[in-house]
mmCIF file of C-alpha atoms in Angstrom:
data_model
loop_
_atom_site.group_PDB
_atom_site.id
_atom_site.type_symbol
_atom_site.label_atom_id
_atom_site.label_comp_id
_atom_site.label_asym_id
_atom_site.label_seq_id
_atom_site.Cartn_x
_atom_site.Cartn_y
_atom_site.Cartn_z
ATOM 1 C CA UNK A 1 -32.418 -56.075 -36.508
ATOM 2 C CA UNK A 2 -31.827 -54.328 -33.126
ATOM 3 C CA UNK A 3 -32.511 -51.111 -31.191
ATOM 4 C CA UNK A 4 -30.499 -49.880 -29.042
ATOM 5 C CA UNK A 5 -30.969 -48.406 -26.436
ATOM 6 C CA UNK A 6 -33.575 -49.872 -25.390
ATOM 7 C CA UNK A 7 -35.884 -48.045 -24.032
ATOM 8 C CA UNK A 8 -34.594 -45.417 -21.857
ATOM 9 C CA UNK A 9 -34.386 -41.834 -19.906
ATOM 10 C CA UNK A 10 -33.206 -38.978 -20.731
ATOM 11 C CA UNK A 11 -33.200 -35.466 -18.218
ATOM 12 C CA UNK A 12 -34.317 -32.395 -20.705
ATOM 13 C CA UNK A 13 -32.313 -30.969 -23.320
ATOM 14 C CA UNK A 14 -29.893 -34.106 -23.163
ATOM 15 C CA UNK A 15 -29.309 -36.334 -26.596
ATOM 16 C CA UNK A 16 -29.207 -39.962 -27.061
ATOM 17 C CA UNK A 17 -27.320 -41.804 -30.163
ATOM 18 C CA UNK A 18 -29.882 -44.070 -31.397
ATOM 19 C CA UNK A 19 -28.603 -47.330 -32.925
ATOM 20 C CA UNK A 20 -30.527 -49.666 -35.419
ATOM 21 C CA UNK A 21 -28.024 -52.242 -36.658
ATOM 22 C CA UNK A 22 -27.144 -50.682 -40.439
ATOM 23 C CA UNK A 23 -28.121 -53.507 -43.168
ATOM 24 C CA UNK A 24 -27.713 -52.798 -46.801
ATOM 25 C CA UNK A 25 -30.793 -52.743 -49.442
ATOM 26 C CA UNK A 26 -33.205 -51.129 -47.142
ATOM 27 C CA UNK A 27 -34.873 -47.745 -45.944
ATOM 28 C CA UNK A 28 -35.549 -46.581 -42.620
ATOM 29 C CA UNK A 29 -37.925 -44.323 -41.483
ATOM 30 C CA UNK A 30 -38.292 -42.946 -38.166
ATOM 31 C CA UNK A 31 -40.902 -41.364 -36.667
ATOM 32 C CA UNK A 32 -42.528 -38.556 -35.326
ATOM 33 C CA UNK A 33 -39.517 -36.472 -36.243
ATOM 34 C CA UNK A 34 -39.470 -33.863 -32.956
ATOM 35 C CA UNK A 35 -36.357 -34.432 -31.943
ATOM 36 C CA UNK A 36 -34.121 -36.618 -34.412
ATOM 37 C CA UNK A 37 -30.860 -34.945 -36.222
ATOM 38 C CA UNK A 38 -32.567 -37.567 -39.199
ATOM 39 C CA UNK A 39 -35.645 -39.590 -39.990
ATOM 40 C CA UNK A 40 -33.981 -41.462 -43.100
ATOM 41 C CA UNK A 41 -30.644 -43.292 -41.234
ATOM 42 C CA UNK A 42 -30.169 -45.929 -39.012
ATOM 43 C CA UNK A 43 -28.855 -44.375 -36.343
ATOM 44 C CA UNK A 44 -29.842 -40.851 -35.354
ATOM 45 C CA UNK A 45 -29.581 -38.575 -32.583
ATOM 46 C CA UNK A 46 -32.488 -37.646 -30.177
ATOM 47 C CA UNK A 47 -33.301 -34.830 -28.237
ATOM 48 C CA UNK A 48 -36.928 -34.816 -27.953
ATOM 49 C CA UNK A 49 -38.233 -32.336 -25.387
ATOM 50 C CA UNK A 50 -41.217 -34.517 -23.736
ATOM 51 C CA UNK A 51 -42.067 -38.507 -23.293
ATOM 52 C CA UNK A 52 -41.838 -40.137 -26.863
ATOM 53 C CA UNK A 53 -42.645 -43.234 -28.383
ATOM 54 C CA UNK A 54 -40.449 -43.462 -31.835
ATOM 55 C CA UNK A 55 -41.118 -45.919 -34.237
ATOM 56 C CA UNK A 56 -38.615 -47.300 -36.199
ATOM 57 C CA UNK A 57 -39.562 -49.052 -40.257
ATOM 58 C CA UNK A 58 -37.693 -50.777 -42.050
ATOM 59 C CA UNK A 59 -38.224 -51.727 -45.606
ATOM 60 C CA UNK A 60 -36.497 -53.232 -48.059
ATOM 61 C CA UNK A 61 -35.997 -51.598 -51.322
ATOM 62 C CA UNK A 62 -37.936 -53.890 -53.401
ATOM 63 C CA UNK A 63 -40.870 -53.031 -50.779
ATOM 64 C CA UNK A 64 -40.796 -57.300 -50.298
ATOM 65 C CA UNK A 65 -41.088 -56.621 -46.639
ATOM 66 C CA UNK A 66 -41.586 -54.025 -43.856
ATOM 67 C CA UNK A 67 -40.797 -54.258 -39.856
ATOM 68 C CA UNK A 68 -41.609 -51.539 -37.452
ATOM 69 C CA UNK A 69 -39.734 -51.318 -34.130
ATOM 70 C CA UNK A 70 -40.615 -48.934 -31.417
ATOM 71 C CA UNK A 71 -38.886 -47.228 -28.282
ATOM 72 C CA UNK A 72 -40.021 -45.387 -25.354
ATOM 73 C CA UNK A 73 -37.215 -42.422 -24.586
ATOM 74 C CA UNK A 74 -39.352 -41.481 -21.226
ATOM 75 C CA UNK A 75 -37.824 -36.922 -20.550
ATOM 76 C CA UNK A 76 -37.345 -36.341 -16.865
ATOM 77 C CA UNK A 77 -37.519 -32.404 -15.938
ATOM 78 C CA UNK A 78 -34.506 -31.521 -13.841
ATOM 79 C CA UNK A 79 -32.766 -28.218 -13.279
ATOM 80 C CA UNK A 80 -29.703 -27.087 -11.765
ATOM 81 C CA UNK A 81 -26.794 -24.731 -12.855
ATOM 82 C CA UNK A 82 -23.193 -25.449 -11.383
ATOM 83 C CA UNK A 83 -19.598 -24.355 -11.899
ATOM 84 C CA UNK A 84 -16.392 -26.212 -10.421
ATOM 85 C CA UNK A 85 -14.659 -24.746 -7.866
ATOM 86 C CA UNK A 86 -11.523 -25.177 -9.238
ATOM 87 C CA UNK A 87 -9.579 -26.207 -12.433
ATOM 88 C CA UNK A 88 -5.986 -27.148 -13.951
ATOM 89 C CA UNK A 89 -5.020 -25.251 -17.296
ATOM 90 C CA UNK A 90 -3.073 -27.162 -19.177
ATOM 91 C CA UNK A 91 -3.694 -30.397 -17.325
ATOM 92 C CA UNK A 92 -5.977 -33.553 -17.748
ATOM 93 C CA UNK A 93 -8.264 -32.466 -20.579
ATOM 94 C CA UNK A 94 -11.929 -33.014 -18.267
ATOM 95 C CA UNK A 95 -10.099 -30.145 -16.273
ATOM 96 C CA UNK A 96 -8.216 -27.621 -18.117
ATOM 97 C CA UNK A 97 -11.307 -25.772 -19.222
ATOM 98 C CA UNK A 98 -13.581 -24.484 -16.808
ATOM 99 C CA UNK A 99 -17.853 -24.575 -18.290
ATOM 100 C CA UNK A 100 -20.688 -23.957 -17.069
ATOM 101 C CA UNK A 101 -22.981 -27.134 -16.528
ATOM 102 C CA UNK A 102 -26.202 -28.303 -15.010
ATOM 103 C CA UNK A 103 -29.456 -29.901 -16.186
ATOM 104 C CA UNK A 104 -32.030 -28.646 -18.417
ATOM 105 C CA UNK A 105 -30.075 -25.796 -19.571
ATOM 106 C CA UNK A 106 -31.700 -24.280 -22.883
ATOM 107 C CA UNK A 107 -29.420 -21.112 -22.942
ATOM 108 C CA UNK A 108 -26.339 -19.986 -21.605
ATOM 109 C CA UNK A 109 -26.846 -15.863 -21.145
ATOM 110 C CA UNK A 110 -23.527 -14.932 -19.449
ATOM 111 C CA UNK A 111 -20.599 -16.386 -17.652
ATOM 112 C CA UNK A 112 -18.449 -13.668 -16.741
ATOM 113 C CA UNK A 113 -15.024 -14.510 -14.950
ATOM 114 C CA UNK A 114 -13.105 -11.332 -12.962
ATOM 115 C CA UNK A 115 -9.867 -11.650 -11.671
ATOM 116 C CA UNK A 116 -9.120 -10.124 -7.712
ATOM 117 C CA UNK A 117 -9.364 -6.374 -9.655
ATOM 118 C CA UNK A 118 -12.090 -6.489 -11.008
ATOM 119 C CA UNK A 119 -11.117 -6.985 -14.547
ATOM 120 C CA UNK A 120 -13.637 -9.046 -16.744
ATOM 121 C CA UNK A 121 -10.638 -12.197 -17.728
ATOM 122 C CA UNK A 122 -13.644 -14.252 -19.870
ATOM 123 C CA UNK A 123 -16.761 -13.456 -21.068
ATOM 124 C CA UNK A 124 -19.342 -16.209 -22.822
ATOM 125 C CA UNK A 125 -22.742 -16.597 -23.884
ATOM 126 C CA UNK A 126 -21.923 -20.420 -25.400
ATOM 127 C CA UNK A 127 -22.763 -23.313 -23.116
ATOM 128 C CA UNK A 128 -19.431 -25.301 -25.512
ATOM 129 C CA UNK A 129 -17.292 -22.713 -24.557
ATOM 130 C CA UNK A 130 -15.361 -21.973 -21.575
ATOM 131 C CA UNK A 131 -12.068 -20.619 -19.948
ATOM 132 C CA UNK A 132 -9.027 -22.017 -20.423
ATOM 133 C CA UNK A 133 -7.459 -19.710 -17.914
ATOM 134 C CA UNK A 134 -5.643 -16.982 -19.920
ATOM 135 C CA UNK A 135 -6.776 -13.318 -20.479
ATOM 136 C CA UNK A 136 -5.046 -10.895 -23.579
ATOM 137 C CA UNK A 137 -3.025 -14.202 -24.466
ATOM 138 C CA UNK A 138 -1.452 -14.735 -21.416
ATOM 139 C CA UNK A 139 -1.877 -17.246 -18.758
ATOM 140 C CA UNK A 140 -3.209 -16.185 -15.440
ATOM 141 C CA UNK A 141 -1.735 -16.805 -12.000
ATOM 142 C CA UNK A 142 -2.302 -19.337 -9.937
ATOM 143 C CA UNK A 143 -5.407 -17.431 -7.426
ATOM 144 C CA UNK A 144 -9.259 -17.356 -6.891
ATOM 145 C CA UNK A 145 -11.500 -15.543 -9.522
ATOM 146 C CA UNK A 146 -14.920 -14.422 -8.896
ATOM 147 C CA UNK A 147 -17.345 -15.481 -11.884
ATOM 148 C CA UNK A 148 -21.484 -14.819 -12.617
ATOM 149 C CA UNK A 149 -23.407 -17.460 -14.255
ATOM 150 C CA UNK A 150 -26.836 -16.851 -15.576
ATOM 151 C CA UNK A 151 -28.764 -19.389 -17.846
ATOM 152 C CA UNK A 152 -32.422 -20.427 -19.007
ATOM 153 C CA UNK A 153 -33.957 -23.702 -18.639
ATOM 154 C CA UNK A 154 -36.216 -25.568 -20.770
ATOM 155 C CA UNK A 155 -38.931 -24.703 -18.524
ATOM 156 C CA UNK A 156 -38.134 -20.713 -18.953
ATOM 157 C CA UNK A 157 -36.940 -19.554 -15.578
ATOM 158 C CA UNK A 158 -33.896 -17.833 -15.506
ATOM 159 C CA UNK A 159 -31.539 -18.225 -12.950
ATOM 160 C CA UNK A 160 -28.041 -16.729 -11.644
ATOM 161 C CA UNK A 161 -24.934 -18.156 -9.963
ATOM 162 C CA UNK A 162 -22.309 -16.505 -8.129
ATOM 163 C CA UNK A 163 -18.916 -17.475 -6.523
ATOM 164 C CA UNK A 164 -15.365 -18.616 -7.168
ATOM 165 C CA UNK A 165 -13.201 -20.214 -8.888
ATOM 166 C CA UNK A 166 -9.570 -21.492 -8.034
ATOM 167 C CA UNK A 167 -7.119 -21.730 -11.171
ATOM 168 C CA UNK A 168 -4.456 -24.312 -9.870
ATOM 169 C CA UNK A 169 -1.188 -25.654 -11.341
#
């Protein structure tokens, strides 16, 4: 049997796909739990929040045997909160959609996109959303846009972005 990744580092907030190779006829058990989408499977997802040492068993349903496996996922603190300057609707799918992003993000508060009038043209509180360049239905022109950012970190401080955004074609 295998872990993988090895052992490894992760910046806060982020999640790593654990994999333990998936036999039939046994149980796994992971442990602690603080952090794992599952403690029962062989391959979960981790997001713990500080340094952790998981340990993997692995038994075999007639409880003939038992093998524990560890791994060290060592959580970096970073922060930062960015937006592109610029993005394509409509084009190459890492750029049609313009998101907020950063490290250690906990909470997205507001991003708030206004056109050269003033008019709000997005509004979001959800880090998985973002604009896709259109406002009432319809596509907006080609032209800068002035957007506010605010999020919380993992650590609690709050912080605020401001500046602009080009929509190209």
């Amino acid at each position: 049997l295998s872990v993988q990744p090895e052992d490894t580092t992760v910046i806060i907030g982020e999640a790593v796909m654990i994999r333990a190779d998936s036999l039939s006829d046994v149980t796994y058990s992971w442990s602690p739990p603080d952090g794992l989408s599952c403690t029962v499977c062989s391959s979960p997802w981790a997001r713990p929040m500080r340094t952790t040492d998981y340990v993997l068993t692995v038994e075999d349903t007639n409880a003939c045997f038992s093998k524990t496996y560890s791994l060290h996922i060592e959580v970096t603190e970073a922060y930062s909160l960015d937006v592109p300057t610029a993005f394509i609707p409509g084009g190459i799918p890492e750029n049609a959609v313009i998101y907020v992003k950063g490290w250690g993000i906990k909470k997205l508060l507001e991003f708030r996109i206004y056109n050269r009038w003033g008019n709000e043209v997005f509004f979001s509180d959800d880090l998985n959303r973002g604009w896709d360049g259109s406002w009432k239905g319809k596509m907006q022109p080609i032209d800068t846009y002035v957007y506010k950012a605010t999020v919380e970190f993992y650590n609690g401080v709050t912080q605020t972005k401001q500046g602009t955004i080009n929509l190209l074609r």
